[in-house]
């Protein structure tokens, strides 16, 4: 039985695991980085500068090699990039940055941790698939967890800021589902860099419309805000996405999916240790409920995939079907299409769910807060 390249690399090198740990820590740290940056830099302007800078630098590295000739992005690709950037970076990360002006980074990270739950539900609505008991339970847990975060024991939370982050999470989930079926360039880092450039420009335009340029005082920017912004550009965007791409290519998909619930834990720990954020009862209880919902969604998908890969039992209907002579395929099936014209295409379950801080879609690593 031939060994896949993924298995060979995983056995011989510790680098894939180092890359995954980098994703855990770096994307988890972006929430604290945002908190520091927006202390003295307007949130939309800060996010715009972050993504425009990181995207331009990344495209300068990967573009000359992977975005030329036949691999040059088309008009359809650029239209998809515009839609995804608007949903993920403006709606998702932009609102996260706005929300973190009034709530702690750890609380924001736990609210964003509900993204995988919303993704599964949005995908079920788009593809008209049945909402399972597991999905319903995860939705209930996620909703209860957010409620505990905002109004649980010891809660002193700005409800408006929490609502802004929750709306941003829904935008991120919607963009992530759309990105799985949208036509995009073949190289993931080209996709990421173009989305960051586009999102950065949109965020700067939004900052101008909101009047952030008039309120921005360069002389008042602190060293902490500059450090936070630089960390978001280099560590949270360029290094983390490169590590994500490498780990995703060499580690099992089920292992990669762990970042969906490791990142918020890292964010809460860093917020408490470095950001002097309080670990209140509502934060611990609500966070535990939300992480349980994410584990239920991700773990349920893992179990379902493993069951589907098991060989059928003797004399089972699936085994009899496998042993029956194949029927002649229709012209459309012979061309590689198994669904009727116009039917919704199912989302592949072979890719990890997005985080960062965010937050990235399945087939193309994207900034989660992912850009987070």
JSON list of C-alpha atoms in Angstrom, two decimals, residues 169-347:
[
{"chain": "A", "resi": 169, "resn": "UNK", "atom": "CA", "xyz": [-18.50, 36.13, 13.98]},
{"chain": "A", "resi": 170, "resn": "UNK", "atom": "CA", "xyz": [-21.63, 35.53, 11.89]},
{"chain": "A", "resi": 171, "resn": "UNK", "atom": "CA", "xyz": [-20.06, 37.52, 9.03]},
{"chain": "A", "resi": 172, "resn": "UNK", "atom": "CA", "xyz": [-16.90, 35.42, 9.32]},
{"chain": "A", "resi": 173, "resn": "UNK", "atom": "CA", "xyz": [-18.88, 32.18, 9.27]},
{"chain": "A", "resi": 174, "resn": "UNK", "atom": "CA", "xyz": [-20.88, 33.30, 6.22]},
{"chain": "A", "resi": 175, "resn": "UNK", "atom": "CA", "xyz": [-17.74, 34.30, 4.34]},
{"chain": "A", "resi": 176, "resn": "UNK", "atom": "CA", "xyz": [-16.06, 31.02, 5.25]},
{"chain": "A", "resi": 177, "resn": "UNK", "atom": "CA", "xyz": [-18.94, 28.97, 3.84]},
{"chain": "A", "resi": 178, "resn": "UNK", "atom": "CA", "xyz": [-19.03, 31.08, 0.68]},
{"chain": "A", "resi": 179, "resn": "UNK", "atom": "CA", "xyz": [-15.26, 30.76, 0.20]},
{"chain": "A", "resi": 180, "resn": "UNK", "atom": "CA", "xyz": [-15.50, 26.97, 0.04]},
{"chain": "A", "resi": 181, "resn": "UNK", "atom": "CA", "xyz": [-17.46, 27.07, -3.20]},
{"chain": "A", "resi": 182, "resn": "UNK", "atom": "CA", "xyz": [-16.24, 30.33, -4.72]},
{"chain": "A", "resi": 183, "resn": "UNK", "atom": "CA", "xyz": [-13.88, 30.35, -7.74]},
{"chain": "A", "resi": 184, "resn": "UNK", "atom": "CA", "xyz": [-10.45, 31.39, -6.44]},
{"chain": "A", "resi": 185, "resn": "UNK", "atom": "CA", "xyz": [-6.81, 31.28, -7.59]},
{"chain": "A", "resi": 186, "resn": "UNK", "atom": "CA", "xyz": [-5.09, 27.93, -7.14]},
{"chain": "A", "resi": 187, "resn": "UNK", "atom": "CA", "xyz": [-2.35, 28.97, -4.71]},
{"chain": "A", "resi": 188, "resn": "UNK", "atom": "CA", "xyz": [-3.66, 29.54, -1.15]},
{"chain": "A", "resi": 189, "resn": "UNK", "atom": "CA", "xyz": [-1.14, 32.25, -0.25]},
{"chain": "A", "resi": 190, "resn": "UNK", "atom": "CA", "xyz": [-2.06, 34.18, -3.39]},
{"chain": "A", "resi": 191, "resn": "UNK", "atom": "CA", "xyz": [-5.69, 33.98, -2.24]},
{"chain": "A", "resi": 192, "resn": "UNK", "atom": "CA", "xyz": [-4.77, 35.11, 1.27]},
{"chain": "A", "resi": 193, "resn": "UNK", "atom": "CA", "xyz": [-2.62, 38.03, 0.11]},
{"chain": "A", "resi": 194, "resn": "UNK", "atom": "CA", "xyz": [-5.24, 39.28, -2.37]},
{"chain": "A", "resi": 195, "resn": "UNK", "atom": "CA", "xyz": [-7.96, 39.07, 0.26]},
{"chain": "A", "resi": 196, "resn": "UNK", "atom": "CA", "xyz": [-5.83, 40.99, 2.76]},
{"chain": "A", "resi": 197, "resn": "UNK", "atom": "CA", "xyz": [-5.04, 43.70, 0.20]},
{"chain": "A", "resi": 198, "resn": "UNK", "atom": "CA", "xyz": [-8.70, 44.03, -0.78]},
{"chain": "A", "resi": 199, "resn": "UNK", "atom": "CA", "xyz": [-9.92, 43.87, 2.81]},
{"chain": "A", "resi": 200, "resn": "UNK", "atom": "CA", "xyz": [-7.33, 46.43, 3.89]},
{"chain": "A", "resi": 201, "resn": "UNK", "atom": "CA", "xyz": [-8.50, 48.91, 1.25]},
{"chain": "A", "resi": 202, "resn": "UNK", "atom": "CA", "xyz": [-12.16, 48.37, 2.18]},
{"chain": "A", "resi": 203, "resn": "UNK", "atom": "CA", "xyz": [-11.37, 48.86, 5.87]},
{"chain": "A", "resi": 204, "resn": "UNK", "atom": "CA", "xyz": [-9.50, 52.10, 5.21]},
{"chain": "A", "resi": 205, "resn": "UNK", "atom": "CA", "xyz": [-12.47, 53.36, 3.17]},
{"chain": "A", "resi": 206, "resn": "UNK", "atom": "CA", "xyz": [-14.80, 52.38, 6.04]},
{"chain": "A", "resi": 207, "resn": "UNK", "atom": "CA", "xyz": [-12.52, 54.20, 8.49]},
{"chain": "A", "resi": 208, "resn": "UNK", "atom": "CA", "xyz": [-12.71, 57.34, 6.35]},
{"chain": "A", "resi": 209, "resn": "UNK", "atom": "CA", "xyz": [-16.51, 57.14, 6.14]},
{"chain": "A", "resi": 210, "resn": "UNK", "atom": "CA", "xyz": [-16.74, 56.68, 9.91]},
{"chain": "A", "resi": 211, "resn": "UNK", "atom": "CA", "xyz": [-14.51, 59.71, 10.50]},
{"chain": "A", "resi": 212, "resn": "UNK", "atom": "CA", "xyz": [-11.62, 57.84, 12.10]},
{"chain": "A", "resi": 213, "resn": "UNK", "atom": "CA", "xyz": [-8.99, 59.88, 10.24]},
{"chain": "A", "resi": 214, "resn": "UNK", "atom": "CA", "xyz": [-10.25, 63.05, 11.91]},
{"chain": "A", "resi": 215, "resn": "UNK", "atom": "CA", "xyz": [-10.01, 61.41, 15.35]},
{"chain": "A", "resi": 216, "resn": "UNK", "atom": "CA", "xyz": [-6.59, 59.87, 14.77]},
{"chain": "A", "resi": 217, "resn": "UNK", "atom": "CA", "xyz": [-3.72, 61.62, 16.55]},
{"chain": "A", "resi": 218, "resn": "UNK", "atom": "CA", "xyz": [-0.36, 60.10, 15.52]},
{"chain": "A", "resi": 219, "resn": "UNK", "atom": "CA", "xyz": [1.39, 61.84, 18.42]},
{"chain": "A", "resi": 220, "resn": "UNK", "atom": "CA", "xyz": [-0.87, 60.03, 20.89]},
{"chain": "A", "resi": 221, "resn": "UNK", "atom": "CA", "xyz": [-0.06, 56.53, 19.60]},
{"chain": "A", "resi": 222, "resn": "UNK", "atom": "CA", "xyz": [1.71, 54.55, 22.31]},
{"chain": "A", "resi": 223, "resn": "UNK", "atom": "CA", "xyz": [4.53, 52.06, 21.97]},
{"chain": "A", "resi": 224, "resn": "UNK", "atom": "CA", "xyz": [2.13, 49.30, 23.04]},
{"chain": "A", "resi": 225, "resn": "UNK", "atom": "CA", "xyz": [-0.21, 50.05, 20.13]},
{"chain": "A", "resi": 226, "resn": "UNK", "atom": "CA", "xyz": [2.68, 50.10, 17.67]},
{"chain": "A", "resi": 227, "resn": "UNK", "atom": "CA", "xyz": [3.97, 46.79, 19.04]},
{"chain": "A", "resi": 228, "resn": "UNK", "atom": "CA", "xyz": [0.47, 45.29, 18.78]},
{"chain": "A", "resi": 229, "resn": "UNK", "atom": "CA", "xyz": [0.08, 46.43, 15.17]},
{"chain": "A", "resi": 230, "resn": "UNK", "atom": "CA", "xyz": [3.50, 45.12, 14.16]},
{"chain": "A", "resi": 231, "resn": "UNK", "atom": "CA", "xyz": [2.75, 41.79, 15.80]},
{"chain": "A", "resi": 232, "resn": "UNK", "atom": "CA", "xyz": [-0.54, 41.53, 13.92]},
{"chain": "A", "resi": 233, "resn": "UNK", "atom": "CA", "xyz": [1.18, 42.27, 10.60]},
{"chain": "A", "resi": 234, "resn": "UNK", "atom": "CA", "xyz": [4.18, 39.98, 10.98]},
{"chain": "A", "resi": 235, "resn": "UNK", "atom": "CA", "xyz": [3.21, 37.32, 13.51]},
{"chain": "A", "resi": 236, "resn": "UNK", "atom": "CA", "xyz": [-0.57, 37.18, 13.24]},
{"chain": "A", "resi": 237, "resn": "UNK", "atom": "CA", "xyz": [-0.78, 37.47, 9.45]},
{"chain": "A", "resi": 238, "resn": "UNK", "atom": "CA", "xyz": [2.41, 36.55, 7.58]},
{"chain": "A", "resi": 239, "resn": "UNK", "atom": "CA", "xyz": [4.05, 33.97, 9.88]},
{"chain": "A", "resi": 240, "resn": "UNK", "atom": "CA", "xyz": [0.80, 32.39, 11.13]},
{"chain": "A", "resi": 241, "resn": "UNK", "atom": "CA", "xyz": [-0.65, 31.92, 7.65]},
{"chain": "A", "resi": 242, "resn": "UNK", "atom": "CA", "xyz": [2.57, 30.45, 6.30]},
{"chain": "A", "resi": 243, "resn": "UNK", "atom": "CA", "xyz": [2.66, 28.04, 9.24]},
{"chain": "A", "resi": 244, "resn": "UNK", "atom": "CA", "xyz": [-1.02, 27.20, 8.73]},
{"chain": "A", "resi": 245, "resn": "UNK", "atom": "CA", "xyz": [-0.46, 26.40, 5.05]},
{"chain": "A", "resi": 246, "resn": "UNK", "atom": "CA", "xyz": [2.50, 24.13, 5.82]},
{"chain": "A", "resi": 247, "resn": "UNK", "atom": "CA", "xyz": [0.81, 22.33, 8.73]},
{"chain": "A", "resi": 248, "resn": "UNK", "atom": "CA", "xyz": [-2.40, 21.90, 6.75]},
{"chain": "A", "resi": 249, "resn": "UNK", "atom": "CA", "xyz": [-0.45, 20.23, 3.93]},
{"chain": "A", "resi": 250, "resn": "UNK", "atom": "CA", "xyz": [1.40, 17.78, 6.18]},
{"chain": "A", "resi": 251, "resn": "UNK", "atom": "CA", "xyz": [-0.80, 16.97, 9.19]},
{"chain": "A", "resi": 252, "resn": "UNK", "atom": "CA", "xyz": [-4.10, 15.06, 9.28]},
{"chain": "A", "resi": 253, "resn": "UNK", "atom": "CA", "xyz": [-7.11, 17.31, 8.86]},
{"chain": "A", "resi": 254, "resn": "UNK", "atom": "CA", "xyz": [-8.58, 16.17, 12.18]},
{"chain": "A", "resi": 255, "resn": "UNK", "atom": "CA", "xyz": [-5.40, 17.35, 13.92]},
{"chain": "A", "resi": 256, "resn": "UNK", "atom": "CA", "xyz": [-5.51, 20.71, 12.16]},
{"chain": "A", "resi": 257, "resn": "UNK", "atom": "CA", "xyz": [-9.09, 21.25, 13.32]},
{"chain": "A", "resi": 258, "resn": "UNK", "atom": "CA", "xyz": [-7.88, 21.51, 16.93]},
{"chain": "A", "resi": 259, "resn": "UNK", "atom": "CA", "xyz": [-6.95, 25.15, 16.42]},
{"chain": "A", "resi": 260, "resn": "UNK", "atom": "CA", "xyz": [-10.68, 26.00, 16.45]},
{"chain": "A", "resi": 261, "resn": "UNK", "atom": "CA", "xyz": [-10.82, 25.43, 20.20]},
{"chain": "A", "resi": 262, "resn": "UNK", "atom": "CA", "xyz": [-7.17, 25.81, 21.22]},
{"chain": "A", "resi": 263, "resn": "UNK", "atom": "CA", "xyz": [-6.93, 29.41, 19.98]},
{"chain": "A", "resi": 264, "resn": "UNK", "atom": "CA", "xyz": [-9.58, 30.85, 22.36]},
{"chain": "A", "resi": 265, "resn": "UNK", "atom": "CA", "xyz": [-7.97, 29.07, 25.31]},
{"chain": "A", "resi": 266, "resn": "UNK", "atom": "CA", "xyz": [-4.61, 30.59, 24.38]},
{"chain": "A", "resi": 267, "resn": "UNK", "atom": "CA", "xyz": [-6.25, 34.01, 23.98]},
{"chain": "A", "resi": 268, "resn": "UNK", "atom": "CA", "xyz": [-7.83, 33.85, 27.45]},
{"chain": "A", "resi": 269, "resn": "UNK", "atom": "CA", "xyz": [-4.53, 32.76, 29.04]},
{"chain": "A", "resi": 270, "resn": "UNK", "atom": "CA", "xyz": [-2.52, 35.51, 27.34]},
{"chain": "A", "resi": 271, "resn": "UNK", "atom": "CA", "xyz": [-5.16, 38.10, 28.22]},
{"chain": "A", "resi": 272, "resn": "UNK", "atom": "CA", "xyz": [-4.94, 37.12, 31.89]},
{"chain": "A", "resi": 273, "resn": "UNK", "atom": "CA", "xyz": [-1.13, 36.85, 32.00]},
{"chain": "A", "resi": 274, "resn": "UNK", "atom": "CA", "xyz": [-0.08, 39.77, 29.80]},
{"chain": "A", "resi": 275, "resn": "UNK", "atom": "CA", "xyz": [-3.20, 41.91, 29.49]},
{"chain": "A", "resi": 276, "resn": "UNK", "atom": "CA", "xyz": [-4.13, 41.82, 33.18]},
{"chain": "A", "resi": 277, "resn": "UNK", "atom": "CA", "xyz": [-7.66, 40.70, 32.28]},
{"chain": "A", "resi": 278, "resn": "UNK", "atom": "CA", "xyz": [-9.76, 39.18, 35.06]},
{"chain": "A", "resi": 279, "resn": "UNK", "atom": "CA", "xyz": [-10.73, 35.50, 34.95]},
{"chain": "A", "resi": 280, "resn": "UNK", "atom": "CA", "xyz": [-14.27, 36.04, 36.20]},
{"chain": "A", "resi": 281, "resn": "UNK", "atom": "CA", "xyz": [-16.71, 33.16, 36.87]},
{"chain": "A", "resi": 282, "resn": "UNK", "atom": "CA", "xyz": [-18.81, 34.05, 33.82]},
{"chain": "A", "resi": 283, "resn": "UNK", "atom": "CA", "xyz": [-15.72, 33.97, 31.59]},
{"chain": "A", "resi": 284, "resn": "UNK", "atom": "CA", "xyz": [-14.62, 30.54, 32.82]},
{"chain": "A", "resi": 285, "resn": "UNK", "atom": "CA", "xyz": [-18.10, 29.01, 32.81]},
{"chain": "A", "resi": 286, "resn": "UNK", "atom": "CA", "xyz": [-19.23, 30.55, 29.53]},
{"chain": "A", "resi": 287, "resn": "UNK", "atom": "CA", "xyz": [-15.90, 29.73, 27.91]},
{"chain": "A", "resi": 288, "resn": "UNK", "atom": "CA", "xyz": [-16.16, 26.10, 28.96]},
{"chain": "A", "resi": 289, "resn": "UNK", "atom": "CA", "xyz": [-19.66, 25.83, 27.49]},
{"chain": "A", "resi": 290, "resn": "UNK", "atom": "CA", "xyz": [-18.60, 27.43, 24.18]},
{"chain": "A", "resi": 291, "resn": "UNK", "atom": "CA", "xyz": [-15.48, 25.29, 23.82]},
{"chain": "A", "resi": 292, "resn": "UNK", "atom": "CA", "xyz": [-17.66, 22.23, 24.50]},
{"chain": "A", "resi": 293, "resn": "UNK", "atom": "CA", "xyz": [-19.94, 23.27, 21.64]},
{"chain": "A", "resi": 294, "resn": "UNK", "atom": "CA", "xyz": [-16.95, 23.64, 19.29]},
{"chain": "A", "resi": 295, "resn": "UNK", "atom": "CA", "xyz": [-15.52, 20.27, 20.35]},
{"chain": "A", "resi": 296, "resn": "UNK", "atom": "CA", "xyz": [-18.94, 18.72, 19.74]},
{"chain": "A", "resi": 297, "resn": "UNK", "atom": "CA", "xyz": [-19.13, 20.16, 16.20]},
{"chain": "A", "resi": 298, "resn": "UNK", "atom": "CA", "xyz": [-15.54, 19.37, 15.20]},
{"chain": "A", "resi": 299, "resn": "UNK", "atom": "CA", "xyz": [-15.49, 16.01, 17.00]},
{"chain": "A", "resi": 300, "resn": "UNK", "atom": "CA", "xyz": [-18.82, 15.01, 15.51]},
{"chain": "A", "resi": 301, "resn": "UNK", "atom": "CA", "xyz": [-17.51, 15.64, 12.00]},
{"chain": "A", "resi": 302, "resn": "UNK", "atom": "CA", "xyz": [-14.40, 13.60, 12.77]},
{"chain": "A", "resi": 303, "resn": "UNK", "atom": "CA", "xyz": [-16.43, 10.63, 14.04]},
{"chain": "A", "resi": 304, "resn": "UNK", "atom": "CA", "xyz": [-18.77, 10.80, 11.04]},
{"chain": "A", "resi": 305, "resn": "UNK", "atom": "CA", "xyz": [-15.83, 10.74, 8.60]},
{"chain": "A", "resi": 306, "resn": "UNK", "atom": "CA", "xyz": [-14.21, 7.79, 10.36]},
{"chain": "A", "resi": 307, "resn": "UNK", "atom": "CA", "xyz": [-17.46, 5.82, 10.35]},
{"chain": "A", "resi": 308, "resn": "UNK", "atom": "CA", "xyz": [-17.96, 6.53, 6.66]},
{"chain": "A", "resi": 309, "resn": "UNK", "atom": "CA", "xyz": [-14.47, 5.16, 5.92]},
{"chain": "A", "resi": 310, "resn": "UNK", "atom": "CA", "xyz": [-15.05, 1.84, 7.68]},
{"chain": "A", "resi": 311, "resn": "UNK", "atom": "CA", "xyz": [-15.51, -1.18, 5.39]},
{"chain": "A", "resi": 312, "resn": "UNK", "atom": "CA", "xyz": [-19.15, -2.33, 5.19]},
{"chain": "A", "resi": 313, "resn": "UNK", "atom": "CA", "xyz": [-20.25, -5.30, 7.28]},
{"chain": "A", "resi": 314, "resn": "UNK", "atom": "CA", "xyz": [-20.85, -8.66, 5.55]},
{"chain": "A", "resi": 315, "resn": "UNK", "atom": "CA", "xyz": [-24.22, -8.85, 3.74]},
{"chain": "A", "resi": 316, "resn": "UNK", "atom": "CA", "xyz": [-24.95, -5.19, 4.56]},
{"chain": "A", "resi": 317, "resn": "UNK", "atom": "CA", "xyz": [-26.80, -3.15, 1.90]},
{"chain": "A", "resi": 318, "resn": "UNK", "atom": "CA", "xyz": [-23.66, -1.07, 1.24]},
{"chain": "A", "resi": 319, "resn": "UNK", "atom": "CA", "xyz": [-21.60, -4.22, 0.73]},
{"chain": "A", "resi": 320, "resn": "UNK", "atom": "CA", "xyz": [-24.18, -5.74, -1.61]},
{"chain": "A", "resi": 321, "resn": "UNK", "atom": "CA", "xyz": [-24.26, -2.49, -3.56]},
{"chain": "A", "resi": 322, "resn": "UNK", "atom": "CA", "xyz": [-20.47, -2.50, -3.79]},
{"chain": "A", "resi": 323, "resn": "UNK", "atom": "CA", "xyz": [-20.43, -6.06, -5.11]},
{"chain": "A", "resi": 324, "resn": "UNK", "atom": "CA", "xyz": [-23.28, -5.59, -7.61]},
{"chain": "A", "resi": 325, "resn": "UNK", "atom": "CA", "xyz": [-22.30, -4.98, -11.26]},
{"chain": "A", "resi": 326, "resn": "UNK", "atom": "CA", "xyz": [-21.96, -1.26, -12.05]},
{"chain": "A", "resi": 327, "resn": "UNK", "atom": "CA", "xyz": [-24.67, 0.40, -14.09]},
{"chain": "A", "resi": 328, "resn": "UNK", "atom": "CA", "xyz": [-23.89, 2.37, -17.19]},
{"chain": "A", "resi": 329, "resn": "UNK", "atom": "CA", "xyz": [-23.23, 5.98, -16.28]},
{"chain": "A", "resi": 330, "resn": "UNK", "atom": "CA", "xyz": [-25.17, 8.81, -17.80]},
{"chain": "A", "resi": 331, "resn": "UNK", "atom": "CA", "xyz": [-23.26, 11.32, -19.94]},
{"chain": "A", "resi": 332, "resn": "UNK", "atom": "CA", "xyz": [-23.29, 13.86, -17.08]},
{"chain": "A", "resi": 333, "resn": "UNK", "atom": "CA", "xyz": [-22.05, 11.29, -14.56]},
{"chain": "A", "resi": 334, "resn": "UNK", "atom": "CA", "xyz": [-19.38, 10.15, -16.98]},
{"chain": "A", "resi": 335, "resn": "UNK", "atom": "CA", "xyz": [-18.20, 13.75, -17.18]},
{"chain": "A", "resi": 336, "resn": "UNK", "atom": "CA", "xyz": [-17.65, 13.73, -13.41]},
{"chain": "A", "resi": 337, "resn": "UNK", "atom": "CA", "xyz": [-20.89, 15.30, -12.20]},
{"chain": "A", "resi": 338, "resn": "UNK", "atom": "CA", "xyz": [-22.87, 13.25, -9.71]},
{"chain": "A", "resi": 339, "resn": "UNK", "atom": "CA", "xyz": [-25.51, 15.88, -8.88]},
{"chain": "A", "resi": 340, "resn": "UNK", "atom": "CA", "xyz": [-28.31, 17.19, -11.10]},
{"chain": "A", "resi": 341, "resn": "UNK", "atom": "CA", "xyz": [-27.79, 20.53, -12.81]},
{"chain": "A", "resi": 342, "resn": "UNK", "atom": "CA", "xyz": [-28.47, 23.32, -10.37]},
{"chain": "A", "resi": 343, "resn": "UNK", "atom": "CA", "xyz": [-28.21, 21.18, -7.23]},
{"chain": "A", "resi": 344, "resn": "UNK", "atom": "CA", "xyz": [-26.25, 22.76, -4.34]},
{"chain": "A", "resi": 345, "resn": "UNK", "atom": "CA", "xyz": [-22.74, 21.36, -4.12]},
{"chain": "A", "resi": 346, "resn": "UNK", "atom": "CA", "xyz": [-21.90, 19.91, -0.70]},
{"chain": "A", "resi": 347, "resn": "UNK", "atom": "CA", "xyz": [-19.10, 21.45, 1.31]}
]
